[in-house]
Amino acid sequence: MTPLLEQQIDKYACGASLPPLRPVDGVMRLSRMGAFFPHRLSFMRVLIRRLARQKAVMQMPVCALDENGFGHVVLCLPLSGRIYSLIAYSRPLEDGARTDRVIATSWDASFCLFDGVPKPADIERLADEVTRQEAGRYDERALTLSRANKSVRLFQHVTEALAAGRQPDKEQLVSTGYLMRTTAVYGNGKFGIADRDQLVKYDGLEGAFQAEMLTVFLIREFTLFLAEYCASQKGGGTAVPLSRENRRYLGVGNSTGLGMAPFLVTHPCLLNSWIMAREVALARVIQCQKASPYKLQRAKDLLARARLHCLDWQVEDAIQMQRIHILRGELERLIADISARPLAEIAPFADLYQRAENASEELQELLVSVLIELMPEEVDALADCMATDALPRLVPQMPISELKSLIAEHYHWVEDIDFTQPAADAQFWYVSAAKLEPRLGLRHSEPGAELEMPFNIAGYIRALNIELAEAGEDESVASFLLRAPRHRNIIRRIQTIAKFPYGEIHDNLVGQDCRPIDLLRCKLSFFGASKFDPKSDKWTRITLYQGAPTADELAINPPEISDDWLFPLHPDSPSPQS
Amino acid sequence: MQLSANEIYQTARKACLASGYPHDRAEDIAHAVSWLQSAGFDGCAALLDMLAEAEKGYVLAGLHPKRVGENIVLDIGYLHPAFEGIAAIDWLLAGQKGAEIKIDRLSHPLIFAGLLWQAGHIYQQAFILASWDAQEIIHLPNSDVGAVAALSCLKSQISIRSGDRQASLFSVPASHSVIADSLWDRLLELAAHTYVPESEASRLSGAGAGLVDND
């Protein structure tokens, strides 16, 4: 065994001894990943907890909007002693130019998260760049870029209602859930903005995607402000602000497509750290031998809230709607079962989890989110383990015999694929010449497969196995690679996965049945997105920060209240008490 | 033009792919180029020089270590960083006792120096490079980046051995760097060869497709 592999993380993670975890082979299947729900380790939750703990107070040092709400605004938020500012530019946009497609070149609003408080010269200089997004150039003081379009119908309804002195209609709020939707949030050095390696050293932005999450949080603040501002311009003294409940209910919409999916494949170490943290959290809760009456009641309350949330969750996609119908029924039955037959006194949460062992993956993964919620004292510190700078690395001294064992242990799922069938590699992933976005093509009928991204993991394993059959058992990987260099990429991946086992998806990513939407839901659940609303098997709409406290609540609410927004409900929902 | 470290990494990686390098080698070279730029070297210019050679259809020549007395030696007549270079570094990192690489001709030494520096950091392993006449000895990684400049002057008759394992090494943080517009345009041009023209079916399945957006 090599020194590297002696550190196998099936024993330790984040410096702590690991409880028994769910098997990788069960968790890392696309169908299960495509059933994940947001949870308390989701990155938005982590950010809100940090902001609430610090009682952060947002300020608006610049508001230069005209009577129609066009102009610019600066929102500043201190985080761990450093000030971050969202510069928001609001512009008129013809209906014909409003598109969520990534190919758009103009938007209702465009944003830049800025390091510090921008001076007037910064705001003026960035105006020409930020409003053109990808076509602009930036420097390290720009931390992220984003843009958003109004949900025209809801934005208009909300401003008209507020201008007339009344709150917006509940049905309309529920059916949309946001005033604007973003179509991209760019980070990590894109177009000259700050590199992620730099950003993670900034106070308050440690951890996964925290700059991006902060950007969207401030965009939400901007959308709420803009709606109230437009209402006050229209209604004058008659206008009223949004009620606290409605403010909380409104999130930020987002359209997300294939651009997000390859990230999970190209960042196996990071994917492992996300999934591992969630699995460790689940295992710790399940191991809990005795629960207080408060925690038992909290479990029931969360299930009741989840039930109402799922009743609000309506989508057009037939497959997802069918799953939601099944989930609703299962939740009803589970809640009734717990009423009739209380959870076991010893290991009650293991009992709760086991009661769903024959249920759908949707219910099982919803339960993961519920269970993780119950023990913040065991779970929250795991958020610190969800960012890693580890990269795939070759272990050149490894004997071939050990490499073969790793393949047998971590890639046995490849044996289930019938490579003689065209379906085995029916699709290929590529980067499109239009806006450089990842796309999925049909290998046997579309051109471009020679430029595919290296996602045919199963195919590479199969090809490697054929050549390994001829290699000496004691030969080192480095020696093998001198005559078979084409396998270096997959060998490096295999050796990396041995250390980061939750970093590999155990499904054929180029197979005919691969549904990219499952990858999207997994990643979006870690962001904390709710109301997953697939529009095809390749893109989805979601809502971010729905139910989260707004900035004006952060300094007022006790932190545990600010942190309680799993499964958001619309303001007029019946009480979710069980 | 000022560019972020990640822009340089991604564009260099794609330019390597467009020039026929396999994914793993494209990634390693791109990391080295991005690091060279952050460290104040003209990594992008060196990369373009190297890629011009790759366009001639370069492939990795078979390499066979030989036992010489107590040592095991990998003789490399001509070392191209992306091919023999990466293979040689892997072979050295395998830690075989008495392992030594002998290079008759070294092409694109700056890129090779970047690869050695990167590998040294990842594996916490120093490398000792010496001219065959032992007049010049270079340690990489080192306490400053001057050793990279020294190696980039060497072009022939060099031997490399593994040095001591190093617990902590001098590091250069990723940072923005300035690149001549003409060089950057050339890299972007190369990178563009990895993009596939979008099909109509693909366009219709992208995010936001098929909906009225004024809803």
Short mmCIF file of N, CA and C in Angstrom, two decimals, chain B residues 77-152:
data_model
loop_
_atom_site.label_atom_id
_atom_site.label_comp_id
_atom_site.label_asym_id
_atom_site.label_seq_id
_atom_site.Cartn_x
_atom_site.Cartn_y
_atom_site.Cartn_z
N GLY B 77 17.05 11.17 -25.82
CA GLY B 77 17.83 11.89 -26.83
C GLY B 77 17.31 13.31 -27.01
N TYR B 78 15.99 13.41 -27.08
CA TYR B 78 15.39 14.73 -27.31
C TYR B 78 14.17 14.82 -26.40
N LEU B 79 14.19 15.76 -25.47
CA LEU B 79 13.08 15.85 -24.52
C LEU B 79 12.15 17.00 -24.89
N HIS B 80 10.94 16.63 -25.23
CA HIS B 80 9.88 17.61 -25.42
C HIS B 80 9.11 17.66 -24.10
N PRO B 81 8.94 18.85 -23.50
CA PRO B 81 8.35 18.90 -22.15
C PRO B 81 7.01 18.17 -22.02
N ALA B 82 6.13 18.32 -23.02
CA ALA B 82 4.78 17.78 -22.88
C ALA B 82 4.75 16.26 -23.00
N PHE B 83 5.78 15.69 -23.60
CA PHE B 83 5.72 14.25 -23.85
C PHE B 83 6.79 13.53 -23.03
N GLU B 84 8.03 13.53 -23.50
CA GLU B 84 9.07 12.87 -22.70
C GLU B 84 9.23 13.58 -21.35
N GLY B 85 9.03 14.88 -21.33
CA GLY B 85 9.22 15.64 -20.09
C GLY B 85 8.31 15.18 -18.98
N ILE B 86 7.03 15.11 -19.26
CA ILE B 86 6.05 14.68 -18.24
C ILE B 86 6.29 13.22 -17.86
N ALA B 87 6.56 12.39 -18.86
CA ALA B 87 6.82 10.97 -18.58
C ALA B 87 8.05 10.84 -17.67
N ALA B 88 9.08 11.63 -17.95
CA ALA B 88 10.32 11.55 -17.17
C ALA B 88 10.09 12.01 -15.73
N ILE B 89 9.31 13.06 -15.56
CA ILE B 89 9.02 13.55 -14.20
C ILE B 89 8.24 12.48 -13.42
N ASP B 90 7.25 11.89 -14.07
CA ASP B 90 6.48 10.81 -13.41
C ASP B 90 7.43 9.68 -12.99
N TRP B 91 8.32 9.34 -13.89
CA TRP B 91 9.23 8.22 -13.65
C TRP B 91 10.16 8.54 -12.47
N LEU B 92 10.64 9.76 -12.41
CA LEU B 92 11.49 10.16 -11.28
C LEU B 92 10.70 10.14 -9.97
N LEU B 93 9.46 10.61 -10.04
CA LEU B 93 8.62 10.68 -8.84
C LEU B 93 8.28 9.28 -8.30
N ALA B 94 8.41 8.27 -9.15
CA ALA B 94 8.13 6.92 -8.69
C ALA B 94 9.15 6.49 -7.64
N GLY B 95 10.27 7.23 -7.56
CA GLY B 95 11.19 7.07 -6.44
C GLY B 95 12.06 5.83 -6.48
N GLN B 96 12.30 5.33 -7.67
CA GLN B 96 13.17 4.16 -7.78
C GLN B 96 14.58 4.53 -7.33
N LYS B 97 15.22 3.67 -6.57
CA LYS B 97 16.56 3.97 -6.06
C LYS B 97 17.55 4.11 -7.22
N GLY B 98 18.33 5.17 -7.19
CA GLY B 98 19.35 5.39 -8.21
C GLY B 98 18.81 5.87 -9.54
N ALA B 99 17.57 6.34 -9.55
CA ALA B 99 16.96 6.78 -10.82
C ALA B 99 17.59 8.09 -11.29
N GLU B 100 17.91 8.11 -12.56
CA GLU B 100 18.51 9.31 -13.14
C GLU B 100 18.04 9.47 -14.58
N ILE B 101 17.81 10.71 -14.94
CA ILE B 101 17.41 10.98 -16.34
C ILE B 101 18.57 11.69 -17.01
N LYS B 102 18.92 11.23 -18.20
CA LYS B 102 19.97 11.90 -18.95
C LYS B 102 19.36 12.42 -20.25
N ILE B 103 19.49 13.73 -20.42
CA ILE B 103 18.85 14.38 -21.58
C ILE B 103 19.95 14.91 -22.48
N ASP B 104 19.90 14.48 -23.73
CA ASP B 104 20.90 15.00 -24.66
C ASP B 104 20.49 16.39 -25.14
N ARG B 105 19.24 16.50 -25.61
CA ARG B 105 18.76 17.83 -26.06
C ARG B 105 17.43 18.13 -25.38
N LEU B 106 17.37 19.33 -24.83
CA LEU B 106 16.14 19.75 -24.13
C LEU B 106 15.47 20.87 -24.93
N SER B 107 14.23 20.63 -25.32
CA SER B 107 13.52 21.71 -26.04
C SER B 107 12.65 22.47 -25.04
N HIS B 108 12.40 23.71 -25.31
CA HIS B 108 11.49 24.55 -24.53
C HIS B 108 11.77 24.44 -23.02
N PRO B 109 12.99 24.78 -22.63
CA PRO B 109 13.39 24.58 -21.23
C PRO B 109 12.53 25.38 -20.23
N LEU B 110 12.01 26.52 -20.62
CA LEU B 110 11.22 27.30 -19.66
C LEU B 110 9.95 26.52 -19.27
N ILE B 111 9.31 25.91 -20.26
CA ILE B 111 8.11 25.12 -19.96
C ILE B 111 8.48 23.93 -19.08
N PHE B 112 9.60 23.29 -19.39
CA PHE B 112 10.02 22.14 -18.58
C PHE B 112 10.32 22.57 -17.15
N ALA B 113 10.92 23.74 -17.01
CA ALA B 113 11.20 24.25 -15.66
C ALA B 113 9.89 24.48 -14.90
N GLY B 114 8.89 25.00 -15.61
CA GLY B 114 7.57 25.21 -14.98
C GLY B 114 6.95 23.89 -14.53
N LEU B 115 7.11 22.86 -15.37
CA LEU B 115 6.57 21.53 -15.01
C LEU B 115 7.28 20.98 -13.78
N LEU B 116 8.60 21.13 -13.74
CA LEU B 116 9.37 20.62 -12.59
C LEU B 116 8.98 21.36 -11.31
N TRP B 117 8.81 22.68 -11.43
CA TRP B 117 8.45 23.48 -10.26
C TRP B 117 7.09 23.03 -9.73
N GLN B 118 6.15 22.87 -10.66
CA GLN B 118 4.80 22.46 -10.26
C GLN B 118 4.82 21.08 -9.60
N ALA B 119 5.50 20.15 -10.25
CA ALA B 119 5.57 18.78 -9.70
C ALA B 119 6.24 18.80 -8.34
N GLY B 120 7.28 19.58 -8.23
CA GLY B 120 7.99 19.69 -6.94
C GLY B 120 7.06 20.13 -5.84
N HIS B 121 6.21 21.08 -6.16
CA HIS B 121 5.27 21.59 -5.15
C HIS B 121 4.20 20.57 -4.81
N ILE B 122 3.64 19.95 -5.83
CA ILE B 122 2.55 19.00 -5.59
C ILE B 122 3.04 17.80 -4.78
N TYR B 123 4.23 17.32 -5.12
CA TYR B 123 4.74 16.10 -4.47
C TYR B 123 5.73 16.41 -3.35
N GLN B 124 5.95 17.69 -3.09
CA GLN B 124 6.91 18.12 -2.06
C GLN B 124 8.24 17.40 -2.26
N GLN B 125 8.72 17.51 -3.46
CA GLN B 125 9.90 16.78 -3.88
C GLN B 125 10.81 17.72 -4.68
N ALA B 126 12.05 17.86 -4.25
CA ALA B 126 12.99 18.70 -5.01
C ALA B 126 13.65 17.88 -6.12
N PHE B 127 14.09 18.55 -7.17
CA PHE B 127 14.83 17.92 -8.26
C PHE B 127 16.21 18.59 -8.35
N ILE B 128 17.22 17.78 -8.67
CA ILE B 128 18.56 18.32 -8.85
C ILE B 128 18.94 18.15 -10.32
N LEU B 129 19.22 19.26 -10.97
CA LEU B 129 19.60 19.22 -12.38
C LEU B 129 21.07 19.59 -12.49
N ALA B 130 21.80 18.86 -13.31
CA ALA B 130 23.22 19.17 -13.47
C ALA B 130 23.62 19.02 -14.92
N SER B 131 24.48 19.93 -15.36
CA SER B 131 25.03 19.76 -16.71
C SER B 131 26.00 18.58 -16.65
N TRP B 132 26.18 17.90 -17.77
CA TRP B 132 26.99 16.68 -17.75
C TRP B 132 28.43 16.97 -17.31
N ASP B 133 28.90 18.19 -17.55
CA ASP B 133 30.25 18.52 -17.11
C ASP B 133 30.26 19.00 -15.65
N ALA B 134 29.10 18.95 -15.01
CA ALA B 134 28.92 19.32 -13.60
C ALA B 134 29.28 20.78 -13.31
N GLN B 135 29.33 21.60 -14.34
CA GLN B 135 29.64 23.02 -14.13
C GLN B 135 28.44 23.77 -13.55
N GLU B 136 27.27 23.30 -13.91
CA GLU B 136 26.05 24.00 -13.50
C GLU B 136 25.17 23.04 -12.72
N ILE B 137 24.77 23.41 -11.49
CA ILE B 137 23.83 22.58 -10.73
C ILE B 137 22.66 23.46 -10.29
N ILE B 138 21.48 22.97 -10.58
CA ILE B 138 20.26 23.76 -10.28
C ILE B 138 19.33 22.93 -9.41
N HIS B 139 18.77 23.54 -8.38
CA HIS B 139 17.77 22.86 -7.55
C HIS B 139 16.40 23.46 -7.85
N LEU B 140 15.46 22.59 -8.11
CA LEU B 140 14.09 23.06 -8.39
C LEU B 140 13.09 22.21 -7.62
N PRO B 141 12.09 22.78 -6.99
CA PRO B 141 11.89 24.21 -6.73
C PRO B 141 12.97 24.72 -5.78
N ASN B 142 13.08 26.02 -5.72
CA ASN B 142 14.13 26.62 -4.93
C ASN B 142 13.55 27.76 -4.11
N SER B 143 14.43 28.44 -3.38
CA SER B 143 13.92 29.51 -2.51
C SER B 143 13.55 30.76 -3.29
N ASP B 144 13.91 30.82 -4.54
CA ASP B 144 13.38 31.90 -5.39
C ASP B 144 13.24 31.34 -6.81
N VAL B 145 12.62 32.15 -7.66
CA VAL B 145 12.33 31.63 -9.00
C VAL B 145 13.51 31.80 -9.97
N GLY B 146 14.64 32.32 -9.44
CA GLY B 146 15.82 32.51 -10.29
C GLY B 146 16.30 31.22 -10.93
N ALA B 147 16.07 30.09 -10.22
CA ALA B 147 16.53 28.80 -10.75
C ALA B 147 15.81 28.46 -12.05
N VAL B 148 14.59 28.95 -12.19
CA VAL B 148 13.84 28.69 -13.43
C VAL B 148 14.55 29.38 -14.59
N ALA B 149 14.98 30.62 -14.34
CA ALA B 149 15.69 31.36 -15.39
C ALA B 149 16.99 30.64 -15.73
N ALA B 150 17.66 30.09 -14.70
CA ALA B 150 18.93 29.40 -14.95
C ALA B 150 18.70 28.17 -15.83
N LEU B 151 17.64 27.40 -15.52
CA LEU B 151 17.37 26.20 -16.32
C LEU B 151 17.00 26.58 -17.75
N SER B 152 16.30 27.69 -17.88
CA SER B 152 15.83 28.03 -19.22
C SER B 152 17.00 28.38 -20.16
#
